[in-house]
Coordinates of C-alpha atoms in Angstrom, one line a residue:
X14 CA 0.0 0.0 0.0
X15 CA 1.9 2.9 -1.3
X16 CA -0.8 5.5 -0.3
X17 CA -0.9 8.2 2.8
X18 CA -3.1 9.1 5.1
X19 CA -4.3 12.4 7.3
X20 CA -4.1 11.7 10.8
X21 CA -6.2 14.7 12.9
X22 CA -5.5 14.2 16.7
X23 CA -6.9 16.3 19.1
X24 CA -4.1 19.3 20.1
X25 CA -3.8 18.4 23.3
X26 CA -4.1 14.6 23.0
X27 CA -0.7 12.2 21.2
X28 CA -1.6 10.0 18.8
X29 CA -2.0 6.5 19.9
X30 CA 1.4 4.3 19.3
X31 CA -0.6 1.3 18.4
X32 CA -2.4 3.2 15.8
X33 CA 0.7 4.8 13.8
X34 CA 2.3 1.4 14.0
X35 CA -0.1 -0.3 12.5
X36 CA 0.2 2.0 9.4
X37 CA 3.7 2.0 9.2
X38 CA 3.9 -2.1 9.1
X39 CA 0.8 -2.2 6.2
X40 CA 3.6 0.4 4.8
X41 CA 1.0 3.7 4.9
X42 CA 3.1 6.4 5.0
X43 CA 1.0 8.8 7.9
X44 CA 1.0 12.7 7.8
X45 CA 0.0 14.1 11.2
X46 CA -1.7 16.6 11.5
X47 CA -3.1 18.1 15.1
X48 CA -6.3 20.7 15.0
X49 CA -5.8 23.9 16.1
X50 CA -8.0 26.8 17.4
X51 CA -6.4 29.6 16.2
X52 CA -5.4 30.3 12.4
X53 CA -5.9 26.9 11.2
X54 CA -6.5 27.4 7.6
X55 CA -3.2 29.1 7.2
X56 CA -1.4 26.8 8.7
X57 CA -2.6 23.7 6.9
X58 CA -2.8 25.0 3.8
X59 CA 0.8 26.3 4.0
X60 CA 2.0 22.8 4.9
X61 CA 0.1 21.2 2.2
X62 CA 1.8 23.0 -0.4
X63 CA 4.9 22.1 1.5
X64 CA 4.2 18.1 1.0
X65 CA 3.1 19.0 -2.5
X66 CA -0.4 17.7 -1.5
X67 CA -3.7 18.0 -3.3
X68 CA -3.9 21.6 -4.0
X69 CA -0.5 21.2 -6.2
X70 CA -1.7 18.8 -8.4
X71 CA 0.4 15.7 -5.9
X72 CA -2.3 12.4 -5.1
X73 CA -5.0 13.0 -2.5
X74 CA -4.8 10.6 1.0
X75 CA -6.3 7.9 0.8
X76 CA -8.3 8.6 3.8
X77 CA -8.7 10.9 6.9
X78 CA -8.1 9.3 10.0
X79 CA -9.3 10.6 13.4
X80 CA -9.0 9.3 16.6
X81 CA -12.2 9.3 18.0
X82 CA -11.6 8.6 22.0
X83 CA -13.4 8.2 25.1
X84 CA -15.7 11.0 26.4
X85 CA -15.0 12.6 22.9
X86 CA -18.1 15.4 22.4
X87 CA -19.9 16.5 19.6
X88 CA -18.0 19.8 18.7
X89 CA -14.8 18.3 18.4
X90 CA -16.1 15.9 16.7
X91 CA -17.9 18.5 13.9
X92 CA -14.7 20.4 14.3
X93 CA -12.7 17.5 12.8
X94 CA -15.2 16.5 10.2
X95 CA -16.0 20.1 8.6
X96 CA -12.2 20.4 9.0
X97 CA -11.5 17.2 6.9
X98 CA -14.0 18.3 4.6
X99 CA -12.7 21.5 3.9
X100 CA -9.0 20.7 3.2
X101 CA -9.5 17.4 1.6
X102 CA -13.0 17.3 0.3
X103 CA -14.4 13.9 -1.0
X104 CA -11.8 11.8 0.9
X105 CA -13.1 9.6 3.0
X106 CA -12.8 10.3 6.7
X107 CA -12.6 7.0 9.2
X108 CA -12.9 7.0 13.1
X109 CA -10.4 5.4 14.5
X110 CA -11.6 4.5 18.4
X111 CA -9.3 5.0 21.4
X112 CA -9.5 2.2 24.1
X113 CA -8.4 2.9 27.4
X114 CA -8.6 0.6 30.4
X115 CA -8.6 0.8 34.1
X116 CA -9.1 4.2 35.5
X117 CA -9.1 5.8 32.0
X118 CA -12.1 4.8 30.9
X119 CA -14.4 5.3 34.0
X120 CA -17.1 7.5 33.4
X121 CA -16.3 8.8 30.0
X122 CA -18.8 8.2 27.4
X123 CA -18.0 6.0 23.8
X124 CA -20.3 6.8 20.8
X125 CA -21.4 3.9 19.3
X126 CA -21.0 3.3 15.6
X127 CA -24.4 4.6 14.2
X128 CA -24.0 7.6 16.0
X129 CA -20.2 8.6 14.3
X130 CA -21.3 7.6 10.4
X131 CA -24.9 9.8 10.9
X132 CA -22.4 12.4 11.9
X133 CA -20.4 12.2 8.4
X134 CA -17.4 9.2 9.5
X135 CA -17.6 6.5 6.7
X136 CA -16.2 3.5 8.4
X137 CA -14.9 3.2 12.0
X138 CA -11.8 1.3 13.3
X139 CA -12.4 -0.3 16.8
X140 CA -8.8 -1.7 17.2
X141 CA -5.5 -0.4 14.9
X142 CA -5.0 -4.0 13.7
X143 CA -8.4 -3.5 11.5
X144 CA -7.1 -0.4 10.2
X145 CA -5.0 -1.9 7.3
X146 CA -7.4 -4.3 5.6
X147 CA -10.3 -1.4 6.0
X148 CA -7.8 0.7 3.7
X149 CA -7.2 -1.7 1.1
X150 CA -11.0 -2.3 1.0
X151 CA -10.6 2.1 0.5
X152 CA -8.0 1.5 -1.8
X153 CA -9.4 -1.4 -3.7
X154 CA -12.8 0.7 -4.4
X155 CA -11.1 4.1 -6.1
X156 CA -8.8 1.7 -8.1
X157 CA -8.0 -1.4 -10.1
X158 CA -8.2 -3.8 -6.9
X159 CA -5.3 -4.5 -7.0
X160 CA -6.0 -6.8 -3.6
X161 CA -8.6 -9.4 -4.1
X162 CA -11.2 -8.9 -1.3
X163 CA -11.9 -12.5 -0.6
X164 CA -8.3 -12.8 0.5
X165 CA -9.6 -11.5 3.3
X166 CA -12.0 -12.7 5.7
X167 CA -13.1 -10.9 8.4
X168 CA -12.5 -11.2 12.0
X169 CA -16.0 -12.9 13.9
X170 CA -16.9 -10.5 16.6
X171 CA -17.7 -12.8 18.9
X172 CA -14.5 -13.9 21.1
X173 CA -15.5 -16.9 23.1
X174 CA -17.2 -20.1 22.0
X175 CA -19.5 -19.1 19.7
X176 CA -16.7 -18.1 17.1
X177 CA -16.4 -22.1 16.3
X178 CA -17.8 -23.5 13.4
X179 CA -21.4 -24.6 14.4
X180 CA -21.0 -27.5 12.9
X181 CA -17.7 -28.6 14.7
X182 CA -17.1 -32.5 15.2
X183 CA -17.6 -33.4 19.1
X184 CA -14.1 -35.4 18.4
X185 CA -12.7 -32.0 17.3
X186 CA -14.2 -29.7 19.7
X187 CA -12.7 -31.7 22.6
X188 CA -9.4 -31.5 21.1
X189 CA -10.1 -27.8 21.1
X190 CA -10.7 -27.6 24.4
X191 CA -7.3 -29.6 25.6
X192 CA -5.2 -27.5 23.3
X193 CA -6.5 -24.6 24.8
X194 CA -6.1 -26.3 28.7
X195 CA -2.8 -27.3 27.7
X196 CA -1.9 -23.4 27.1
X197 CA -2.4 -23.0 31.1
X198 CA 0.1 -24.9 32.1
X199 CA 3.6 -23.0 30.4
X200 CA 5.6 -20.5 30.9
X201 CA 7.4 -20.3 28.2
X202 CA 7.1 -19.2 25.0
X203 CA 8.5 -22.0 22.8
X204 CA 6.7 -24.6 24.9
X205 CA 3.6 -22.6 24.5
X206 CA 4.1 -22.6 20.6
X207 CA 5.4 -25.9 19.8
X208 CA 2.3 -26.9 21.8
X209 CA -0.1 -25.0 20.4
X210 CA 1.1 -26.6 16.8
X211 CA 0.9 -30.2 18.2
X212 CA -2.6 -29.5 18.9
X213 CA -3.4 -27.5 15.8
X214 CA -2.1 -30.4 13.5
X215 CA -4.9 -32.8 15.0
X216 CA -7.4 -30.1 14.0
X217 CA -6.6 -29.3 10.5
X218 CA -4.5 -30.6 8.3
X219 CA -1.3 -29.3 6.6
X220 CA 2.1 -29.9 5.2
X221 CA 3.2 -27.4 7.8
X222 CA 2.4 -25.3 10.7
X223 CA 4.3 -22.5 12.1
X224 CA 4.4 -19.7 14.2
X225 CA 5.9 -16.7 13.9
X226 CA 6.9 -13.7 16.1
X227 CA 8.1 -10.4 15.5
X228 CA 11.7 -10.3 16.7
X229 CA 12.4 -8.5 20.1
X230 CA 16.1 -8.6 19.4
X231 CA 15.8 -5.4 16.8
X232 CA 13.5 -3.6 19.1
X233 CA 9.9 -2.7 18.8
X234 CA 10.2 -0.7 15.6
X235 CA 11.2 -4.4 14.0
X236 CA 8.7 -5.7 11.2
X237 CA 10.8 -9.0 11.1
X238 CA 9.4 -11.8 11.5
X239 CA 11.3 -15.1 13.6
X240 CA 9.9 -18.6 13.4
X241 CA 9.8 -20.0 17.4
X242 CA 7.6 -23.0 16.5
X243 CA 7.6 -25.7 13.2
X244 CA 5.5 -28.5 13.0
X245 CA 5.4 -31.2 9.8
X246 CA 3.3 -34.2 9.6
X247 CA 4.5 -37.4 11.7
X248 CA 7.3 -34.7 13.2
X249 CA 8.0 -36.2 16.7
X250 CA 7.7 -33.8 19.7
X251 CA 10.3 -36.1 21.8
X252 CA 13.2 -37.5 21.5
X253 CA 12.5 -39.4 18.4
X254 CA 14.2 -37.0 15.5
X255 CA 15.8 -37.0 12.2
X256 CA 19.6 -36.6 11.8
X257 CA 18.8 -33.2 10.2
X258 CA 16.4 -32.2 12.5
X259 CA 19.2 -32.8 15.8
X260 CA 22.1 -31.1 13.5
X261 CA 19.9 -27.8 14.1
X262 CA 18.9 -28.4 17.3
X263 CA 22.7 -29.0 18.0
X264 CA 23.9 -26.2 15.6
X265 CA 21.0 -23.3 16.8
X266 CA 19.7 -23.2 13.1
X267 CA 16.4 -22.0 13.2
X268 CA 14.3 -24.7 11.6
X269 CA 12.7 -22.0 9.2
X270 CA 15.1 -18.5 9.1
X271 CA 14.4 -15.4 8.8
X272 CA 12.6 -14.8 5.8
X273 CA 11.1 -17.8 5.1
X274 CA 7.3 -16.4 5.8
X275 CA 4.8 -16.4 2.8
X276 CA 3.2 -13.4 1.6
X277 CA 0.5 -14.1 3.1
X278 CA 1.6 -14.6 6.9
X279 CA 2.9 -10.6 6.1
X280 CA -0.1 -9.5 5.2
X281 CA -1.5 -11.0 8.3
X282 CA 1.2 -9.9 10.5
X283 CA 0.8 -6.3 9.3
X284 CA -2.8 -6.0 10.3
X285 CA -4.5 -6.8 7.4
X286 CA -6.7 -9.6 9.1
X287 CA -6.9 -13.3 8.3
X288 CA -5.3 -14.1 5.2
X289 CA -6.2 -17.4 2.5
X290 CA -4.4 -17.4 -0.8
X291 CA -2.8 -19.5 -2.9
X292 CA 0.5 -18.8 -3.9
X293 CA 4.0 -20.2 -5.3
X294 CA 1.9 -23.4 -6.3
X295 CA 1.0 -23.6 -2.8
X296 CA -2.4 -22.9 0.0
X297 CA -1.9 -20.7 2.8
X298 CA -4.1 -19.9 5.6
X299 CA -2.6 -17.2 7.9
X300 CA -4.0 -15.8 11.3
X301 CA -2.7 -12.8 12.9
X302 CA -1.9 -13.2 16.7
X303 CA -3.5 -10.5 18.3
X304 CA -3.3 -10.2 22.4
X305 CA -5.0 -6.7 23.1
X306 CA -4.2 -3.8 20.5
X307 CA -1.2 -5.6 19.9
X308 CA 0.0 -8.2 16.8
X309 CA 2.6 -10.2 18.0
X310 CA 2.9 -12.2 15.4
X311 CA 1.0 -14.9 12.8
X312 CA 0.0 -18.8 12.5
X313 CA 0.6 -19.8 8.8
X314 CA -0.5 -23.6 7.2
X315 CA 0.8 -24.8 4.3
X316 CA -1.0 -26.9 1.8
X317 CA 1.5 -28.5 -1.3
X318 CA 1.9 -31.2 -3.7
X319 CA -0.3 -32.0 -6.5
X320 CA -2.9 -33.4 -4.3
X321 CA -3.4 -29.9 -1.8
X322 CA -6.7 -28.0 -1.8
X323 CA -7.6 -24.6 -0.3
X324 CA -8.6 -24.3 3.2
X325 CA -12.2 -24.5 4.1
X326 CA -13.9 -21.5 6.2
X327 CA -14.2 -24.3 8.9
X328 CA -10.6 -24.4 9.1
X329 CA -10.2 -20.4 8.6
X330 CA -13.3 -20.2 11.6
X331 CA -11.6 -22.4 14.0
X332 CA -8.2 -21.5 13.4
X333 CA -9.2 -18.1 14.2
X334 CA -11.2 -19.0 17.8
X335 CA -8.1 -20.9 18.9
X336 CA -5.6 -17.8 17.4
X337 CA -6.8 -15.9 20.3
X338 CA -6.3 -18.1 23.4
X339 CA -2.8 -19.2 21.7
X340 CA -2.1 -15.2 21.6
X341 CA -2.8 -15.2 25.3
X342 CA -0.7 -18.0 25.8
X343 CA 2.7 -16.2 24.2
X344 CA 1.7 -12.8 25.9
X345 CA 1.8 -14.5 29.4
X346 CA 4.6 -16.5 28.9
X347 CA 6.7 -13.6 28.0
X348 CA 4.8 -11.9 31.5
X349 CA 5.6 -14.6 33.8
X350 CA 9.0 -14.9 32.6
X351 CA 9.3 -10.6 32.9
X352 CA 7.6 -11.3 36.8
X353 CA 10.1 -14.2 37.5
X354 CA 12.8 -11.8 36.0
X355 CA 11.5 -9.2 38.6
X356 CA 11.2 -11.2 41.4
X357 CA 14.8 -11.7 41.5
X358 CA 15.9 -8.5 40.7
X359 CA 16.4 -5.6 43.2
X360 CA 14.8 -2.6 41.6
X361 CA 16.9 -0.1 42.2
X362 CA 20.4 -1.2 41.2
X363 CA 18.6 -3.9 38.7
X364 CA 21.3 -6.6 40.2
X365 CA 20.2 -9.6 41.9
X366 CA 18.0 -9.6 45.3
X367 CA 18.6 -11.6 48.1
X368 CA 16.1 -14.5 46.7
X369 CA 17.8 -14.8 43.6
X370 CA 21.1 -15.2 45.6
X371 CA 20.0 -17.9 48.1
X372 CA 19.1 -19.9 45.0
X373 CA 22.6 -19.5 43.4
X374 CA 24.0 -20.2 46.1
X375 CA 22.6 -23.4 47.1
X376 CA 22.9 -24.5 43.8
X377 CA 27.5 -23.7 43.7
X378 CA 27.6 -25.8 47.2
X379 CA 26.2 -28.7 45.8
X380 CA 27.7 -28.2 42.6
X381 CA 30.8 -27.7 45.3
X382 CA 30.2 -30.5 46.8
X383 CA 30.2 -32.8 43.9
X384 CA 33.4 -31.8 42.5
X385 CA 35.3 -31.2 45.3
X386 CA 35.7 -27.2 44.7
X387 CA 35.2 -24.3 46.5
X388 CA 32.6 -21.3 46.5
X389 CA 33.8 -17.8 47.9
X390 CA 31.8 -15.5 49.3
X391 CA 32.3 -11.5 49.8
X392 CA 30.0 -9.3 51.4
X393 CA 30.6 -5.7 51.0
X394 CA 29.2 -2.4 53.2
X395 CA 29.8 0.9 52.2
X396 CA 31.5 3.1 55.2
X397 CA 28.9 5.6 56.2
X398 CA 26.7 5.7 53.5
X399 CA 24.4 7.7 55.4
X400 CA 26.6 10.5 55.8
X401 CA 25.6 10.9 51.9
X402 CA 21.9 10.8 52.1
X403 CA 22.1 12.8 55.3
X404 CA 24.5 15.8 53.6
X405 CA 23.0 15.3 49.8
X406 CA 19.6 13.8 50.6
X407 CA 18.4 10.3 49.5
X408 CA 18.0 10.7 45.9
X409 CA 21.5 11.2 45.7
X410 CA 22.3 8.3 48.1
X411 CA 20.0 5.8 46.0
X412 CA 22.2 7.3 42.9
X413 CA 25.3 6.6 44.3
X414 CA 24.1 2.9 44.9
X415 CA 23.2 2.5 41.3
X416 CA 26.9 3.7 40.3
X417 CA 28.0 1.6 42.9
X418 CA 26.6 -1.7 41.4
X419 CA 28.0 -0.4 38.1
X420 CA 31.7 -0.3 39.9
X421 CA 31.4 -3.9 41.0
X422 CA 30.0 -5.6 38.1
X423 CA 33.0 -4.4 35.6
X424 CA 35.0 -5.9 38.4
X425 CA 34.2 -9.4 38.2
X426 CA 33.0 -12.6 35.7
X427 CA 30.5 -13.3 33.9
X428 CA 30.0 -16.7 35.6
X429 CA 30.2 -14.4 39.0
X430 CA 26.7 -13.3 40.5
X431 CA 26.3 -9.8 42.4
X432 CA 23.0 -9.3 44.8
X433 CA 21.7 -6.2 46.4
X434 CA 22.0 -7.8 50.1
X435 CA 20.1 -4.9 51.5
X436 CA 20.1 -1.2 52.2
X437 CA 24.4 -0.1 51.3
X438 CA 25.0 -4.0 51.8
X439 CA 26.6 -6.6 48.5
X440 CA 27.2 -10.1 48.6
X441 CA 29.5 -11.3 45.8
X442 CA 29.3 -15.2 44.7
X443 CA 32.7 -16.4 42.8
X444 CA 32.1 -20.1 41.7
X445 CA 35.0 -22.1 41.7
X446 CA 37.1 -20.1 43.8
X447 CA 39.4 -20.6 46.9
X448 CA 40.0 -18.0 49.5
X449 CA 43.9 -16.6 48.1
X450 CA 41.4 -15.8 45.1
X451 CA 38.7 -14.4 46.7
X452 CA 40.7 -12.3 48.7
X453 CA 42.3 -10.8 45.5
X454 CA 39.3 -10.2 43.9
X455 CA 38.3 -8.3 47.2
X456 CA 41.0 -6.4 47.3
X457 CA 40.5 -5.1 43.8
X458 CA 37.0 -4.2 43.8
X459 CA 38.0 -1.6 47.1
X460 CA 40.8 -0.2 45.4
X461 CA 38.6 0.3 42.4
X462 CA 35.8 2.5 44.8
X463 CA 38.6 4.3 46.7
X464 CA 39.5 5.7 43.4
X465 CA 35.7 6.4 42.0
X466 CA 34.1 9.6 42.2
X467 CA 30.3 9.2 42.7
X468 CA 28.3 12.2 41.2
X469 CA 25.4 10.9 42.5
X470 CA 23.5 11.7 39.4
X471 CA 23.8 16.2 40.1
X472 CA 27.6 16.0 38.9
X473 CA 29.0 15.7 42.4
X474 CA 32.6 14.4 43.5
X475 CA 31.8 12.5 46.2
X476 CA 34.8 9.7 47.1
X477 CA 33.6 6.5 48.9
X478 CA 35.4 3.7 50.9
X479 CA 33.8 -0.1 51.7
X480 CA 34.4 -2.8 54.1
X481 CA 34.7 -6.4 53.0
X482 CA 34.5 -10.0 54.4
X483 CA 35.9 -13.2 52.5
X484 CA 34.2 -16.9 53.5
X485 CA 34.8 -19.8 51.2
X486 CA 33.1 -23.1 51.4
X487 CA 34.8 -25.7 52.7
X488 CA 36.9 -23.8 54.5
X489 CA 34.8 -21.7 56.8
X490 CA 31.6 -22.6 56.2
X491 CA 29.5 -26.2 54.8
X492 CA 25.9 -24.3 54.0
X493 CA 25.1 -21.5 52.1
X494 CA 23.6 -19.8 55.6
X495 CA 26.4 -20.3 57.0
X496 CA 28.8 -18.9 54.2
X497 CA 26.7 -15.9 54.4
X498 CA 27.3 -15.4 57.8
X499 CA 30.9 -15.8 57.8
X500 CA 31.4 -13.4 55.9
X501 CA 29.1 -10.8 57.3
X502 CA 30.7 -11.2 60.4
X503 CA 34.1 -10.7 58.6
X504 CA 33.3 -7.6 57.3
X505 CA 32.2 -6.6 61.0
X506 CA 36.1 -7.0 61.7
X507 CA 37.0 -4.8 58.4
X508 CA 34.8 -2.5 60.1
X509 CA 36.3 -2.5 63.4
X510 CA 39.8 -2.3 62.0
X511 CA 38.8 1.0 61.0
X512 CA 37.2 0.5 57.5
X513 CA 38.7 0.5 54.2
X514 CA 40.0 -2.8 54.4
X515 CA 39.1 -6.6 53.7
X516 CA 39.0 -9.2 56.6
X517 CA 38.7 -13.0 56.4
X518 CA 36.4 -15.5 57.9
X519 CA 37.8 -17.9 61.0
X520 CA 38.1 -21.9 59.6
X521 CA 36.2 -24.6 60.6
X522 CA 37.3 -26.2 64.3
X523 CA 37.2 -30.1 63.6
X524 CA 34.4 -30.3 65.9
X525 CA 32.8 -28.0 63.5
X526 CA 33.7 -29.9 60.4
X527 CA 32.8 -33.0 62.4
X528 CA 29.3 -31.8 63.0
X529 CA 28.5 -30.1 59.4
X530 CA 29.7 -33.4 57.8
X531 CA 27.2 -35.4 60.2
X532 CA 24.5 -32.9 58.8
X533 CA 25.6 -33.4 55.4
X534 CA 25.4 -37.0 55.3
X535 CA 21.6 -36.8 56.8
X536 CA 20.6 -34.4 54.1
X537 CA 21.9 -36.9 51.6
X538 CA 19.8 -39.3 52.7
X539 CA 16.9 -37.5 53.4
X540 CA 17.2 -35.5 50.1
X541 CA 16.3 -32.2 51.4
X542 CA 18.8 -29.5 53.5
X543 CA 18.0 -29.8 57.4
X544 CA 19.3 -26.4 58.1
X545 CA 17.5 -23.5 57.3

C-alpha cells in the first residue's frame, strides 16, 4: 500500500502508538496533523503545499483518519469533520476508536458506531490492527483492486465459544478444548508454541504449521518476523528425531530462518486480518496473533503437492477461535517470565536480590560438593553511607548505589553473580574459587571505589570507601547460611579495623567440620537441606 493518510489528533491529545504502527507495518506512510484553534486554515494549507499535497496537483490521502476517544463530544467531533471536509474534500474520513482501560475509561462516554457515520465518518476502526485491511478495502474501491477482497476474511466478533464453526465435530471440539487447557500450564514461549502446533495439526490438516513472532532482538520498531515453532506431519515432539532435524537443534539453526514467511503470513502480521491465498503453487491460511491492540505475530498452514486443496472456512473459523487463546498464551509467557525476572531483581540497582542469591548459592555448594571445589563469598558495606543521604539527601544516596553496582559488576565474571543484600549491603558469589582468590578479587573491587568519584547523578565528587568480608566453602563454612554469615561477620572485623580494608572468615574447628559433615550426610539421605 503505497498511499498516505491524514491523521487529525486532538491538540492536546498524542496520537495512539498502536495506531501509527499499524500503518507503518501495512507500509502507509502517515501525515500528522493536530487541530488547532487559532489560524488553522493558514497553517494547513501552508504545509500542504509544502508536502506538495492535493492543492498542487500531488495524489490525495487515501483517507482521513481521526481518533475518535473516550468522552469525545460533539463539537470536536464537527470540528474534525468540517475540517477534513474543507482541506480534503471527497476523501473519506474513518474514526479510528481510542480504548483505554482501568481508570481511564471510568465515566467517559463511547459513541457507538451509528451515531459517528450519521455524523459524516464512513467507516470506524475499533482496534489499529483493523485499520490496514479497512484501507485496502478504500484503496481497492477508487482503483484497479489491485488486492482481491476475498483474500480477506473478516474477523468474527464474537470472542469466546460461539466463534467455532457450528458444525464442529464433538471429536474435534474436545481437542479444542485440551489444546486450549494445555496453554495454562507454560511459561514459556517456545513450549507454548510448539504446543499450540501439536494440537493445531490434529485439527486441521497441513504440510506445515508454524508460528511466527516479531523479533524482540531489533526492538519494537522491528517488522521481522522469527519462526519459534515448526511443525510437519509425523514430526516427533520427543526424542525421536531425524539426523537433520538434531544437526539444528545441535547447531542453533532456526528450523525455518528469517525470511522464510509467505506473503500471506505478512499480510497478516501487518494487520491486514486473516489471510487465505494460494500462492508459489501452494495454500496458505494465515491468522494474525492478536493479544490486546497488539499483533505479536501470525499462524501460517501450508498446503503442497499435487494433491493440496484450499482451506475450508471451517478451518479459517476455528483457526481463528483458537488464534486468540494461543495469543494469550505467548503474551503471558513472556509476563511470567518478565515477573520471575523481577522477582529476583532488586529494583533499584537492577542486580540480583537476596532470593535470587540464596538460590545461586545453594545451587555452587552442591555443585561444590560434587566436585570437590570451592565457593567464595564476599560481602561488602559501604562506610557511612548515610553521611551521603544525610549531607546530599536520599535521591543522591539511591544514585550513588546505582553507580556503585555499576563499579562492581566491571569488576568481576561473567559466571560471578552480584545481589543487592540490603540497604548499602553486596554479597559477591565467585564459583570455583578458593580463598587466596577471593581475597584478590576483594581487594580489587575496594581499590577500584577508593578511586571512583560518585556524582550521585547532580555532577558531584563524592569519594567513597567499603568494608569487605571473605568466607569460602569448605573452609569456613559447609551451608550456604552459613557462608553468608561468615562473611558478614568478617566484614564486621573490616569494620572494626577502622574501614577501608578486607577481613577473612575464621576456619572450621574439627568439631565443627565434624558436625556439618554429620548434617551433610543426613541431608543426603533425606534428600532435602536440614538447616535452614
Amino acid at each position: 500500500m503505497s498511499s498516505h493518510v491524514i491523521l487529525l489528533t486532538d491538540a492536546h491529545e498524542a496520537p495512539a502508538y498502536e495506531l501509527i504502527e499499524a500503518l507503518r507495518a501495512a507500509g502507509v506512510k502517515t501525515l500528522i496533523e493536530g487541530l488547532r484553534e487559532v489560524e488553522v486554515e493558514v497553517a494547513l494549507t501552508k504545509q500542504k503545499k509544502d508536502q506538495g499535497v492535493s492543492d498542487l496537483g500531488g495524489p490525495p490521502p487515501l483517507a482521513v483518519l481521526y481518533e475518535v476517544v473516550p468522552g469525545a463530544d460533539m463539537v470536536e467531533l464537527h470540528t474534525a469533520i468540517n475540517h477534513a471536509k474543507a482541506f480534503w474534500p471527497g476523501v473519506p474520513l474513518v474514526a479510528c476508536r481510542r480504548q483505554m482501560n482501568g481508570y481511564q475509561s471510568l465515566n467517559l462516554r463511547s459513541l457507538d458506531g451509528a451515531t459517528l457515520k450519521r455524523i459524516g465518518f464512513l467507516a470506524i476502526a475499533d482496534k489499529s490492527a483493523q485499520l490496514p485491511a479497512l484501507l485496502r478495502e478504500i484503496e481497492g474501491g477508487e482503483s484497479s483492486g489491485e488486492l482481491r477482497l476475498s483474500e480477506v476474511v473478516e474477523r468474527p466478533v464474537a470472542r469466546g465459544c460461539s466463534s467455532l464453526p457450528p458444525k464442529i465435530k464433538f471429536n474435534d471440539l474436545r481437542a479444542a478444548f485440551d489444546l486450549v487447557a494445555s496453554l495454562h500450564f507454560i511459561s514459556d514461549q517456545s513450549g507454548a508454541a510448539n504446543t499450540a502446533l501439536t494440537g493445531l495439526e490434529q485439527l486441521i490438516k497441513a504440510d506445515r504449521w508454524a508460528i511466527y513472532l516479531f523479533s524482540e532482538e531489533k526492538g519494537i520498531e522491528s517488522s521481522t518476523l522469527e519462526a519459534i515453532a515448526v511443525r510437519r506431519p509425523g514430526q516427533q515432539s520427543g526424542g525421536s528425531r531425524s539426523e537433520e532435524e538434531w544437526r539444528r537443534v545441535l547447531t542453533g539453526e532456526a528450523d525455518l530462518p528469517i525470511g522464510s514467511e509467505t506473503r500471506a503470513a505478512k499480510r497478516a502480521a501487518a494487520g491486514m486480518g486473516i489471510i487465505k491465498r494460494k500462492e508459489r503453487g501452494q495454500f496458505v491460511l494465515a491468522v494474525p496473533l492478536i493479544c490486546g491492540e497488539r499483533i505479536l505475530g501470525v499462524i501460517e498452514g501450508v498446503r503442497e503437492g499435487s494433491g493440496a486443496h484450499a482451506f475450508k472456512k471451517t478451518d479459517v473459523a476455528l483457526l481463528d477461535s483458537l488464534s486468540l487463546p494461543i495469543a494469550s498464551a505467548l503474551a503471558n509467557a513472556v509476563r511470567i517470565a518478565e515477573a520471575e525476572r523481577l522477582s529476583q531483581t532488586d529494583d533499584l540497582t537492577k542486580l540480583h536480590n537476596a532470593r535470587y542469591l540464596r538460590q545461586f548459592l545453594l545451587n555452587e555448594i552442591r555443585r561444590a560438593r560434587r566436585y570437590g571445589s570451592s565457593v567464595a563469598a564476599l560481602f561488602l558495606d559501604l562506610d557511612d553511607f548515610k553521611r551521603v543521604n544525610d549531607e546530599h539527601g536520599h535521591l543522591v544516596g539511591s544514585h550513588v548505589l546505582m553507580e556503585m553496582a555499576a563499579v562492581i559488576l566491571s569488576s568481576i565474571r561473567d559466571t560471578d553473580a552480584v545481589a543487592r543484600y540490603g540497604g548499602d549491603e553486596f554479597v559477591i558469589v565467585l564459583p570455583d574459587t578458593g580463598t587466596e582468590l577471593a581475597g584478590t578479587v576483594a581487594e580489587r573491587i575496594r581499590q577500584k571505589i577508593l578511586r571512583h568519584q560518585f556524582t550521585g547523578g547532580r555532577r558531584l565528587q563524592l569519594s567513597m570507601t567499603a568494608s569487605f568480608g571473605v568466607a569460602a566453602f569448605p573452609k569456613h563454612a559447609s551451608s550456604p547460611q552459613q557462608l553468608i554469615a561468615c562473611a558478614d561477620t568478617a566484614m564486621y572485623e573490616a569494620k572494626a579495623a577502622n574501614k577501608n580494608c578486607v577481613r577473612f572468615a575464621a576456619d572450621l574447628t574439627p568439631k565443627q567440620a565434624a558436625v556439618d559433615q554429620l548434617i551433610e550426610s543426613l541431608e543426603l539421605e533425606a534428600g532435602t537441606p536440614l538447616q535452614g
